[in-house]
Short mmCIF file of C-alpha atoms and ligand atoms in Angstrom, two decimals:
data_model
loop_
_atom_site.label_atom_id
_atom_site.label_comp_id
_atom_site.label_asym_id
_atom_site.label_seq_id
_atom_site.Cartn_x
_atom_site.Cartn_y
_atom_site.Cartn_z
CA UNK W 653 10.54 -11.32 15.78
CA UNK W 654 11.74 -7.81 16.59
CA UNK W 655 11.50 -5.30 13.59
CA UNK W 656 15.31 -5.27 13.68
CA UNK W 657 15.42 -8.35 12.74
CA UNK W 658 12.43 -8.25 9.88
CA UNK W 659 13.92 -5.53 8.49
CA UNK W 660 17.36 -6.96 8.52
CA UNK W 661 16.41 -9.79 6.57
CA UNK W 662 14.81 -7.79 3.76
CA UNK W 663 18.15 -5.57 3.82
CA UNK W 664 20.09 -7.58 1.65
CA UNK W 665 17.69 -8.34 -1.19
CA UNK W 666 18.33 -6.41 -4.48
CA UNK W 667 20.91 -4.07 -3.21
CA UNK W 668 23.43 -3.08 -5.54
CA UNK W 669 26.81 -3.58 -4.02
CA UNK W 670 28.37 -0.47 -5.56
CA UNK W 671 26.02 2.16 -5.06
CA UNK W 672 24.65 1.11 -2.35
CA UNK W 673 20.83 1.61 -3.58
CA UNK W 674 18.60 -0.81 -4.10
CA UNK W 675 17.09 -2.23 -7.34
CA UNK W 676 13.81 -4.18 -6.96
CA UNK W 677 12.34 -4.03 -10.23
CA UNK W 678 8.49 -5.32 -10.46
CA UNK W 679 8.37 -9.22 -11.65
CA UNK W 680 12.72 -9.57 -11.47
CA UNK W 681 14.44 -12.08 -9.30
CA UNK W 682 14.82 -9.60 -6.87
CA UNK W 683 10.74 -8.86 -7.24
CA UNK W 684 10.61 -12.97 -6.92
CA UNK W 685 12.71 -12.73 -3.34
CA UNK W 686 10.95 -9.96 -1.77
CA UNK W 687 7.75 -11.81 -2.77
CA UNK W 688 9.05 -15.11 -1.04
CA UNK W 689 10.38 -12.82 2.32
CA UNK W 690 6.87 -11.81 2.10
CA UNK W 691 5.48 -15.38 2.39
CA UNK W 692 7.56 -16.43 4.46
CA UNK W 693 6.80 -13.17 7.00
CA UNK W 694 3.60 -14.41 6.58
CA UNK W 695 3.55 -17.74 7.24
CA UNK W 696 5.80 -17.30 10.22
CA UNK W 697 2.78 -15.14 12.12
CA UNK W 698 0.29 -18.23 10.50
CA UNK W 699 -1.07 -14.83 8.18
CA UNK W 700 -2.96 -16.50 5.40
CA UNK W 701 -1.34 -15.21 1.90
CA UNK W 702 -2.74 -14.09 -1.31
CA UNK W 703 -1.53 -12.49 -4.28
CA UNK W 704 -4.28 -11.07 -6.07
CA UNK W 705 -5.02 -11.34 -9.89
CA UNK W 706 -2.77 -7.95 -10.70
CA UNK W 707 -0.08 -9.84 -8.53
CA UNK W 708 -0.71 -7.77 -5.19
CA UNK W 709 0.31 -9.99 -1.86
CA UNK W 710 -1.78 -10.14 0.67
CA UNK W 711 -1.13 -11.47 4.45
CA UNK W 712 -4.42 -11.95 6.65
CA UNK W 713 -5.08 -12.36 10.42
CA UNK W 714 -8.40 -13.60 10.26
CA UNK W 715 -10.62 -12.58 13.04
CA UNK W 716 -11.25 -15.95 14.97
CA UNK W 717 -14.62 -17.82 15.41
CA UNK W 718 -17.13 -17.70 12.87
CA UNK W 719 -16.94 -14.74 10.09
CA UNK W 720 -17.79 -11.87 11.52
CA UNK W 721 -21.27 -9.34 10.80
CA UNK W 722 -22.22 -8.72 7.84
CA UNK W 723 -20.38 -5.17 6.92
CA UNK W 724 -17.31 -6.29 8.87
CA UNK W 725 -14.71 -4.65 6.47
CA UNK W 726 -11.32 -5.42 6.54
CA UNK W 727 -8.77 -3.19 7.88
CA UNK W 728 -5.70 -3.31 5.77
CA UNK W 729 -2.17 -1.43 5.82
CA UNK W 730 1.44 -2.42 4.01
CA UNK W 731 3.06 -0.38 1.52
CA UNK W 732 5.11 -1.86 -1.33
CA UNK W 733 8.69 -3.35 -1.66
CA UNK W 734 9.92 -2.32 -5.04
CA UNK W 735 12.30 0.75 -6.06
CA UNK W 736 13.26 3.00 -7.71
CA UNK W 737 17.05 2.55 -9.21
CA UNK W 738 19.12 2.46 -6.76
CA UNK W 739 16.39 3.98 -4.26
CA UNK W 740 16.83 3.89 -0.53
CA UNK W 741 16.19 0.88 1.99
CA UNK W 742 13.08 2.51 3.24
CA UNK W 743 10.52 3.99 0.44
CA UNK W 744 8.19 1.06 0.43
CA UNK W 745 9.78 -1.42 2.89
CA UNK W 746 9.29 0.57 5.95
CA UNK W 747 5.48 0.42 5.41
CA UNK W 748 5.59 -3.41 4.90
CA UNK W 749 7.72 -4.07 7.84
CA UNK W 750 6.14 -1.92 10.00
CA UNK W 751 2.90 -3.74 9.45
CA UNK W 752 4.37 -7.46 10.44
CA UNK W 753 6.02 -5.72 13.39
CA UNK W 754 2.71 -3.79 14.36
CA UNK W 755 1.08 -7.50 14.47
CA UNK W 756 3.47 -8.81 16.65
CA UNK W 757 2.85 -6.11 19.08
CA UNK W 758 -0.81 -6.32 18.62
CA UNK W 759 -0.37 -10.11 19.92
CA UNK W 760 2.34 -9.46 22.32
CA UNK W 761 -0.55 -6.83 24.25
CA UNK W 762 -2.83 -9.78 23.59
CA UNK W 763 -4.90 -8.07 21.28
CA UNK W 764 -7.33 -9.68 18.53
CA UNK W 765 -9.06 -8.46 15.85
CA UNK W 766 -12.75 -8.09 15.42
CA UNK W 767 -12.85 -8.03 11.43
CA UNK W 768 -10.19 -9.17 8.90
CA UNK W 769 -6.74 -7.42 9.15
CA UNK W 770 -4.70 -7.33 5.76
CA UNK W 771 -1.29 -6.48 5.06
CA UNK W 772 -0.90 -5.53 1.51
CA UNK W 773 2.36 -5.22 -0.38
CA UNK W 774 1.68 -3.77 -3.65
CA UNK W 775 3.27 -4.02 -7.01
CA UNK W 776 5.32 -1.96 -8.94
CA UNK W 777 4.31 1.12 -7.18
CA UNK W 778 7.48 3.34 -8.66
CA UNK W 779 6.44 2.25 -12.23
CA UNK W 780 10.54 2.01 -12.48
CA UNK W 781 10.46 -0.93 -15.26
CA UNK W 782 7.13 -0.59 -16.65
CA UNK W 783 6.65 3.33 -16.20
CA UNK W 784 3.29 3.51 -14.70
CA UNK W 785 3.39 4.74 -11.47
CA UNK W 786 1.29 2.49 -8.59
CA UNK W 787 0.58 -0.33 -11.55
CA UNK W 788 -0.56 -2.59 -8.95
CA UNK W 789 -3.48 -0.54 -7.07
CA UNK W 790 -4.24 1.68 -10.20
CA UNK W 791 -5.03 -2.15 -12.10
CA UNK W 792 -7.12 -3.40 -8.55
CA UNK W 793 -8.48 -0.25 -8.18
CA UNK W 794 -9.85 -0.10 -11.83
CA UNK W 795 -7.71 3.21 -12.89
CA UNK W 796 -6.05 1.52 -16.17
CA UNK W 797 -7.07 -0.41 -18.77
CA UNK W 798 -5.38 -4.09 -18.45
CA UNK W 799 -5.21 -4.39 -22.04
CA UNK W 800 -3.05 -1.27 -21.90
CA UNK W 801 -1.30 -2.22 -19.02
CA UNK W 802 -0.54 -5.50 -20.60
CA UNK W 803 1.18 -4.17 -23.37
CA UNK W 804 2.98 -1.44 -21.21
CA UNK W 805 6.93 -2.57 -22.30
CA UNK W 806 10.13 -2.20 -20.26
CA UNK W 807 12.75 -0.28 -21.51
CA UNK W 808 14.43 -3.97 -23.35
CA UNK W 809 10.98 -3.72 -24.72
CA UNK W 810 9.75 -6.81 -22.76
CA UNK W 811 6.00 -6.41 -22.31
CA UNK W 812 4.59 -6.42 -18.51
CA UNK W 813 2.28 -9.36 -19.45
CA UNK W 814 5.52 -11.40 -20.62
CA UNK W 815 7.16 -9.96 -17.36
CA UNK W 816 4.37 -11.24 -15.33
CA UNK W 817 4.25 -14.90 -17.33
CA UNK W 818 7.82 -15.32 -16.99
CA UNK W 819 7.40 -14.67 -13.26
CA UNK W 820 4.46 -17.29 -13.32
CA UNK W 821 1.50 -15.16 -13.00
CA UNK W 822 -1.23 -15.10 -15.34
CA UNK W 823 -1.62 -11.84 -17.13
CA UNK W 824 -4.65 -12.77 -18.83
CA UNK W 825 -6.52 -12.30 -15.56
CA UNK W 826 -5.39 -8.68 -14.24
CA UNK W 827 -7.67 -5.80 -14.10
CA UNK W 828 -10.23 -4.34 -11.65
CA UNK W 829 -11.40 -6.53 -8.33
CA UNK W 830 -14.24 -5.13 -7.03
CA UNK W 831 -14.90 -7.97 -5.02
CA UNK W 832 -11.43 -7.53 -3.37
CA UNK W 833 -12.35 -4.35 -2.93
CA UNK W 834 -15.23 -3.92 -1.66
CA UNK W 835 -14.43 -6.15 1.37
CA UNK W 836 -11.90 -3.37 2.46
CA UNK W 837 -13.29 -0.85 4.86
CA UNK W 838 -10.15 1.46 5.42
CA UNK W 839 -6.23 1.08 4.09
CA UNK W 840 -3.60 3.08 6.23
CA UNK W 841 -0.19 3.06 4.22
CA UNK W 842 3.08 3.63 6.91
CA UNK W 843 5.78 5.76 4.99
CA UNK W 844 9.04 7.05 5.33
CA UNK W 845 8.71 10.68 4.89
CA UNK W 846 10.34 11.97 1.64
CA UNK W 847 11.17 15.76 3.06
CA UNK W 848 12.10 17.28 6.74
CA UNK W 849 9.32 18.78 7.87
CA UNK W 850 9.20 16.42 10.49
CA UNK W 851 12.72 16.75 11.45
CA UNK W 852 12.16 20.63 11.58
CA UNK W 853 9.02 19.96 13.69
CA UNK W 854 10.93 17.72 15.97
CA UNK W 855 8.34 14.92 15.60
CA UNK W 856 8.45 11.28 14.80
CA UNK W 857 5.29 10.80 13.35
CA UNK W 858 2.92 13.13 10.86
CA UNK W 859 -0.75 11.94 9.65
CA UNK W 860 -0.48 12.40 5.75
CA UNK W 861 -2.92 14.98 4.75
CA UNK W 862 -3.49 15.10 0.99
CA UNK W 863 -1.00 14.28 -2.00
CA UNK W 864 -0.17 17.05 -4.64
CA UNK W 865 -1.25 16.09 -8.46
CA UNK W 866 1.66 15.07 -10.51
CA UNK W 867 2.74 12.78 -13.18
CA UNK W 868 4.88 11.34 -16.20
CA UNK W 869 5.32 13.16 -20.00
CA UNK W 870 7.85 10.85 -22.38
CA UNK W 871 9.48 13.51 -24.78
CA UNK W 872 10.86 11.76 -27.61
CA UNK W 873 13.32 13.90 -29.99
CA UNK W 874 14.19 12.20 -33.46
CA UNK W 875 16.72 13.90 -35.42
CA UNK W 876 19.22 13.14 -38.06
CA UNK W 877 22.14 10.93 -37.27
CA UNK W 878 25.10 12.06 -38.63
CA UNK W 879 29.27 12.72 -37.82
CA UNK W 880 30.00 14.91 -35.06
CA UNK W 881 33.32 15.75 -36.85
CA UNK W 882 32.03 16.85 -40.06
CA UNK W 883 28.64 17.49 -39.99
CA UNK W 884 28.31 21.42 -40.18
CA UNK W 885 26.69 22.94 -37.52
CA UNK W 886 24.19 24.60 -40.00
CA UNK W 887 23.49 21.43 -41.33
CA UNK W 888 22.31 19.50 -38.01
CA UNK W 889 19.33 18.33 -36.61
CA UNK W 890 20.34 17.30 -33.22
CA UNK W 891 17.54 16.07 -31.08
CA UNK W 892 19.75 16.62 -27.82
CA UNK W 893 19.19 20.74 -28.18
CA UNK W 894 15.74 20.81 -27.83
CA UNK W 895 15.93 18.14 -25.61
CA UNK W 896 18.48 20.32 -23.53
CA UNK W 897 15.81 23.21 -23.70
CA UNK W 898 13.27 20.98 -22.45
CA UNK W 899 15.65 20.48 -19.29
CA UNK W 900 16.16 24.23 -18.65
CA UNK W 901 12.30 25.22 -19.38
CA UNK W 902 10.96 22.48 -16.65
CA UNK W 903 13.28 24.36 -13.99
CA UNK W 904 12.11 27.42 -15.23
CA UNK W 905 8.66 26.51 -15.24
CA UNK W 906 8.38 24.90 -11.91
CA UNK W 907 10.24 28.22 -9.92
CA UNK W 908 7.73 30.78 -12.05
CA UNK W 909 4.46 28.56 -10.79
CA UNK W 910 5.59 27.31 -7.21
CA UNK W 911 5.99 24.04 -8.81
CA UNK W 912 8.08 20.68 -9.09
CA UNK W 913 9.59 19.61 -12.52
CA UNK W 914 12.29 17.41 -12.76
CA UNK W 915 13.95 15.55 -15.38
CA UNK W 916 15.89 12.43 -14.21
CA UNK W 917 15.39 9.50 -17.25
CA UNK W 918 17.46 10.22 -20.89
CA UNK W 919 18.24 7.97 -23.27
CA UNK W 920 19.91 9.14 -26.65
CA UNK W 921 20.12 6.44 -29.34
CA UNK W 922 22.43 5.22 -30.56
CA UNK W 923 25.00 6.91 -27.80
CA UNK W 924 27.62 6.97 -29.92
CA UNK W 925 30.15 9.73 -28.26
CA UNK W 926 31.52 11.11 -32.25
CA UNK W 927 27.56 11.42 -33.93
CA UNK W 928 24.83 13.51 -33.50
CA UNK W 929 22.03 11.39 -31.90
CA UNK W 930 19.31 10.09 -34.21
CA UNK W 931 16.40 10.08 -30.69
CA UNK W 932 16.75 11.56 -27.74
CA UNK W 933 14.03 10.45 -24.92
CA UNK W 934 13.52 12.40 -22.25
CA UNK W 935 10.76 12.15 -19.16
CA UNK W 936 8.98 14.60 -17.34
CA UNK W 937 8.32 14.17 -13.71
CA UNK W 938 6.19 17.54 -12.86
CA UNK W 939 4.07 18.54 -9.37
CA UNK W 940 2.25 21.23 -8.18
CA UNK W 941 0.04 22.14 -5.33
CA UNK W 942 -3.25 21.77 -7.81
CA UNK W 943 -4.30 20.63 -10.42
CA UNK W 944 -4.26 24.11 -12.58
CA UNK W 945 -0.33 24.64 -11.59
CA UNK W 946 0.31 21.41 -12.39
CA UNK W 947 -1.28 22.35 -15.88
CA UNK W 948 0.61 25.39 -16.22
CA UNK W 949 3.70 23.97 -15.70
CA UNK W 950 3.05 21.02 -17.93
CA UNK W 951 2.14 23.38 -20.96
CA UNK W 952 4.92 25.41 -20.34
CA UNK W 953 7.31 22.80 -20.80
CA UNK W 954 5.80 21.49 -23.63
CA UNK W 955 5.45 24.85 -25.72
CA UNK W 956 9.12 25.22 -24.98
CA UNK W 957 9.63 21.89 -26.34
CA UNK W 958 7.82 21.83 -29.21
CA UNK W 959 9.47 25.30 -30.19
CA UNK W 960 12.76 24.24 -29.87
CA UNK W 961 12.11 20.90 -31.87
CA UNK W 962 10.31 23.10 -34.46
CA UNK W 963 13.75 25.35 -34.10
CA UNK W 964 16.12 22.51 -34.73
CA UNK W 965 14.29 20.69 -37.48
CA UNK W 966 13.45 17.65 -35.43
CA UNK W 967 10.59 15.97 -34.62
CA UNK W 968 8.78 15.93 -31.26
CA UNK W 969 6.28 13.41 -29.94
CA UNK W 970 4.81 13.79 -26.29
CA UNK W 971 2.88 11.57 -24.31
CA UNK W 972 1.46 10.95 -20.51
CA UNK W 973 2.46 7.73 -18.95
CA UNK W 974 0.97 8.31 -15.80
CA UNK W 975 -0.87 11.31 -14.00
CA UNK W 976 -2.71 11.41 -10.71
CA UNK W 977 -4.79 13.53 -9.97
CA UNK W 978 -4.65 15.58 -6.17
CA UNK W 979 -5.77 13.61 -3.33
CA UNK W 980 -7.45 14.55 -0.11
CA UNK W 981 -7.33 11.60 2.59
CA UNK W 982 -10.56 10.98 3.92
CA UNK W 983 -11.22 12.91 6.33
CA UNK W 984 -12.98 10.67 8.58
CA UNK W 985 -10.31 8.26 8.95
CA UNK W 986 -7.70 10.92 9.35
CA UNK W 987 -9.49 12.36 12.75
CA UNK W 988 -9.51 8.07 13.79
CA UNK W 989 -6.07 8.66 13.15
CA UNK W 990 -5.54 11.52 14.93
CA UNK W 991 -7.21 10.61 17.85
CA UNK W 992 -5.91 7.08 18.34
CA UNK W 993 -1.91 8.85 18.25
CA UNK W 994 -3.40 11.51 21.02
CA UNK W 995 -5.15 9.32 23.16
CA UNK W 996 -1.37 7.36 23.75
CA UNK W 997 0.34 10.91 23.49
CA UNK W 998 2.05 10.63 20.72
CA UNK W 999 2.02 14.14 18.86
CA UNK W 1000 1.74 14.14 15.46
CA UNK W 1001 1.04 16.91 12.50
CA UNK W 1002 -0.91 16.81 9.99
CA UNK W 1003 1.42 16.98 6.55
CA UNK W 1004 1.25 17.40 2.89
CA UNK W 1005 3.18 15.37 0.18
CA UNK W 1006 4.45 15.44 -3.33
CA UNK W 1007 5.29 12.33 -3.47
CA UNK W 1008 3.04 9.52 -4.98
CA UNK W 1009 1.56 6.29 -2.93
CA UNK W 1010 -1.04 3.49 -3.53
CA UNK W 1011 -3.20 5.31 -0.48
CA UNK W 1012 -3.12 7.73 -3.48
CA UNK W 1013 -4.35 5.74 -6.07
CA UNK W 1014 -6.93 3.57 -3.64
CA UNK W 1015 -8.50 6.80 -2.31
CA UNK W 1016 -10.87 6.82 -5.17
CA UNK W 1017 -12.24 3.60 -4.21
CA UNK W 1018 -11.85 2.98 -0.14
CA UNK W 1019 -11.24 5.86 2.77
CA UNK W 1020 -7.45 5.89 2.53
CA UNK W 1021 -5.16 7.33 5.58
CA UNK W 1022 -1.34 8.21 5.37
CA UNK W 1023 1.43 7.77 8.38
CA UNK W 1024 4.88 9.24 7.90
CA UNK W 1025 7.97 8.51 9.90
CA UNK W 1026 10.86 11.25 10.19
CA UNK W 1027 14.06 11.09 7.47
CA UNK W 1028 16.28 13.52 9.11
CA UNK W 1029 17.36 14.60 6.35
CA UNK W 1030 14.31 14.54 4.43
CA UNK W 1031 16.72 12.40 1.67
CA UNK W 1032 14.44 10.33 -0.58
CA UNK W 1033 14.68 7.80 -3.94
CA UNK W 1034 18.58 7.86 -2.53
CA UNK W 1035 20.76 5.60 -1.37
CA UNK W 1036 20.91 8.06 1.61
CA UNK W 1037 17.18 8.11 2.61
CA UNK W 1038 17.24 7.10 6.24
CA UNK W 1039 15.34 6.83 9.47
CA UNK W 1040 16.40 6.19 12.87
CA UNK W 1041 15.45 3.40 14.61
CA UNK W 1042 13.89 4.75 17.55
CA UNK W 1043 11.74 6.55 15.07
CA UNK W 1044 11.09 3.04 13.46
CA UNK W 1045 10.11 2.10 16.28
CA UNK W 1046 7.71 4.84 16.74
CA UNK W 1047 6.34 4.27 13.36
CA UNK W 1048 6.09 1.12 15.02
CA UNK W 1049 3.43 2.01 17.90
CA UNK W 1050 1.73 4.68 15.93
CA UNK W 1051 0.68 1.75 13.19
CA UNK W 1052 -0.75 -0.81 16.19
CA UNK W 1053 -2.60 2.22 17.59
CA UNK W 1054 -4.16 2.83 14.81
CA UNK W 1055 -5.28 -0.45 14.25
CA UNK W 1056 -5.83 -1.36 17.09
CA UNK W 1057 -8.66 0.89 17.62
CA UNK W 1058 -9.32 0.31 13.70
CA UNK W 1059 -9.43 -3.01 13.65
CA UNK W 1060 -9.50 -4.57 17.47
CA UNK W 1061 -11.94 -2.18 18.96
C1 GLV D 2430 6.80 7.70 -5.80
O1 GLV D 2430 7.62 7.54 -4.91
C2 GLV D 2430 6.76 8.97 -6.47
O2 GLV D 2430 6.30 9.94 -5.86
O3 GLV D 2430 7.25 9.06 -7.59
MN1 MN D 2431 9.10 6.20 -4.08
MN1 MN D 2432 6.87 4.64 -1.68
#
C-alpha cells in the first residue's frame, strides 16, 4: 500500500470537524481506533503485534530462519499517534506511517532483515489527558513510578489506571520492562519538524541532534469567591491577578534568558462570568538551551508568582508534572545515520529541537537517533502543521536507508 493511502486511512480518525485539529486522547475511542488501524497495518504486512504491559504497540518483521546470534538486537522506529487538542495530522502519525511505508519499500527492493525490526507506536506521548509528557516510554523505560502514574487523573478526575481498565488493559501490570528493553539495540523516531529551519535550509530531511530540557509546573491560585458587582476592589482576593502576572513574568522570563515559556492550559473554577474566581489553574510549559536556563527561567516565574499571590492574599501551590532533562542523541548512531542519507545523496543537517519525543525519554536506556521531515512553515501542535508530500516521501527513503543498513546489512 502506498503511504498515500496509509496515511489517508488514519486521516479521518479523531479529527474534530470544526477546527479541523485532531483529538486523540490516550485510552479514548479515538485512542481505541488508532490502536485497531495499527493492527490492522500490521497484520496486513503479516507484522506480528504486541502491546506491551504500559500499553505500547508493537509491529515485528521477524528476521526469517532460526533466531538470529546471540546479541542480535532489534532495530526499532515508529513514533506515536496521539495529540495534542486539536494538534495537527502529522506530530506523531508521520513517524508511524512512515515506518509501515519504509517496510513496504524495504520488501519492494527485496530486502530482509538480519535481526528483529520493530515498529513502535507509543502511548500518550503529549501527556494531553493525563499530563505527563511521553507516559508510555517514560513507564517502559523505568522514568516514573507506576504507582504514581496510576493515580495520575484526567482533568474529569478519571484516574489513568481506570482509563486504561476501561480500555481493557490491565493497569496493575505497567511499569519498567527491562526485558523489552534490553532486546532493543537502536530506536530511530521519524518526525515532522516543529520549526523551519529546514525550509530555510532548503532541505527535506535533518538528523535530530539533541533535545533542549524542558517541562510542566501546575500553578494553582485559590482565592475568595465572591460578586463581581459588589465585592470592593479592596476587599478581593482574586486568584486570576496573580495568575495574570504569572502569564506576563514567563514571557518576560523566557526573552531575558534566551528561553521558551509559554502558558497555554487555564482553568478558573467555577467560571462564572459575574464572580471573582475561587481557583485559578494555570500550567507552565518552559525550555531552554540547558539545563541552568531552564532553571533560571523556572525560578523566575515562580518568584513572580508567589509574590503576586502573596500580593493579592491568595494562596499559591506549585508543582512539576513532568521535566526532562537535555538530551544528546547518541552519537554513534547519529554518524550511521549520517552516513547511510550520504551514501544515497540525500543531504541532510544536523538540527536541534525544543520539542519533546520518546527518542527523548528512551535515550537514557538504548542509543536513540532522530529524523525530521520539513513543515514549511515550521507550524506545529496546529491544525496547520503540514508537510508536503514529496517531502513525505523523502522522509520515506531516508527511514528505509537507515534501516536498511541498520537492520538488513
Ligand atoms: C511534545 O510535542 C512536546 O514537545 O510538548
Ligand atoms: Mn507534539
Ligand atoms: Mn510528537
Amino acid at each position: 500500500m502506498s503511504f498515500a493511502a496509509l496515511w489517508g486511512s488514519l486521516l479521518p480518525i479523531g479529527r474534530d470537524g470544526l477546527s479541523g485539529g485532531y483529538r486523540r486522547y490516550a485510552w479514548t475511542p479515538a485512542d481505541a481506533a488508532c490502536r485497531a488501524w495499527f493492527t490492522q497495518a500490521a497484520a496486513e504486512r503479516d507484522l506480528r503485534v504486541l502491546t506491551d504491559r504500559n500499553g505500547n504497540l508493537w509491529a515485528w518483521w521477524d528476521p526469517p530462519g532460526p533466531a538470529g546470534p546471540a546479541g542480535s538486537k532489534a532495530v526499532v522506529t515508529g513514533s506515536h499517534l496521539d495529540s495534542v487538542p486539536d494538534g495537527g495530522a502529522f506530530d506523531g502519525p508521520l513517524g508511524v506511517v512512515s515506518s509501515f511505508a519504509a517496510v513496504d519499500m524495504l520488501r519492494a527492493e527485496g530486502r530482509v532483515p538480519v535481526r528483529p525490526l520493530a515498529i513502535a507506536a507509543f502511548s500518550e506521548e503529549e501527556g494531553a489527558r493525563f499530563g505527563v509528557a511521553c507516559l508510555g516510554s517514560r513507564l517502559l523505560a523505568g522514568a516514573i513510578d507506576p504507582g504514581a502514574a496510576r493515580a495520575l487523573p484526567d482533568a474529569e478526575g478519571v484516574t489513568l489506571a481506570e482509563a486504561m481498565a476501561a480500555a481493557g488493559h490491565d493497569p496493575d501490570g505497567i511499569g519498567p520492562d527491562d526485558d523489552l528493553l534490553a532486546a532493543v539495540g537502536a530506536y530511530v523516531e521519524l518526525h515532522i519538524e516543529q520549526g523551519r529551519a529546514l525550509a530555510d535550509l532548503d532541505a527535506a530531511i535533518a538528523i535530530g541532534e539533541q533535545i533542549w530540557p524542558h517541562g510542566r509546573w501546575r500553578l494553582e491560585f485559590t482565592g475568595r469567591p465572591d460578586h463581581a458587582g459588589t465585592a470592593a476592589l479592596a476587599d478581593r482576593h482574586d486568584p486570576m491577578l496573580p495568575f495574570a502576572a504569572v502569564v506576563l513574568a514567563a514571557r518576560e522570563a523566557a526573552a531575558a534568558h534566551g528561553a521558551l515559556a509559554t502558558v497555554g492550559k487555564v482553568t478558573a473554577e467555577p467560571g462564572a462570568v459575574n464572580a471573582v474566581s475561587a481557583r485559578v489553574s494555570g500550567w507552565l510549559d518552559a525550555r531552554g538551551p540547558d539545563e541552568r536556563v531552564l532553571q533560571a527561567v523556572v525560578d523566575d516565574v515562580l518568584a513572580a508568582a508567589r509574590d503576586a499571590a502573596a500580593g493579592h492574599g491568595v494562596g499559591l501551590t506549585a508543582a512539576a508534572e513532568s521535566v526532562t532533562p537535555a538530551v544528546r542523541f547518541d552519537p554513534g548512531l547519529r554518524e550511521r545515520l549520517a552516513s547511510s542519507l550520504a551514501a544515497r545523496g540525500i543531504r541532510a543537517p544536523v538540527l536541534p529541537t525544543g520539542a519533546g519525543h520518546d527518542a527523548g525519554v528512551l535515550a537514557a536506556r538504548v542509543p536513540t537517533a532522530m529524523l525530521f521531515v520539513r513543515n514549511p512553515t515550521g507550524v506545529s501542535h496546529s491544525p496547520a502543521e503540514h508537510a508536503e508530500p514529496a517531502d513525505c516521501q523523502a522522509g520515506v527513503r531516508a527511514l528505509a536507508a537507515v534501516l536498511e543498513d541498520l537492520a538488513c546489512g
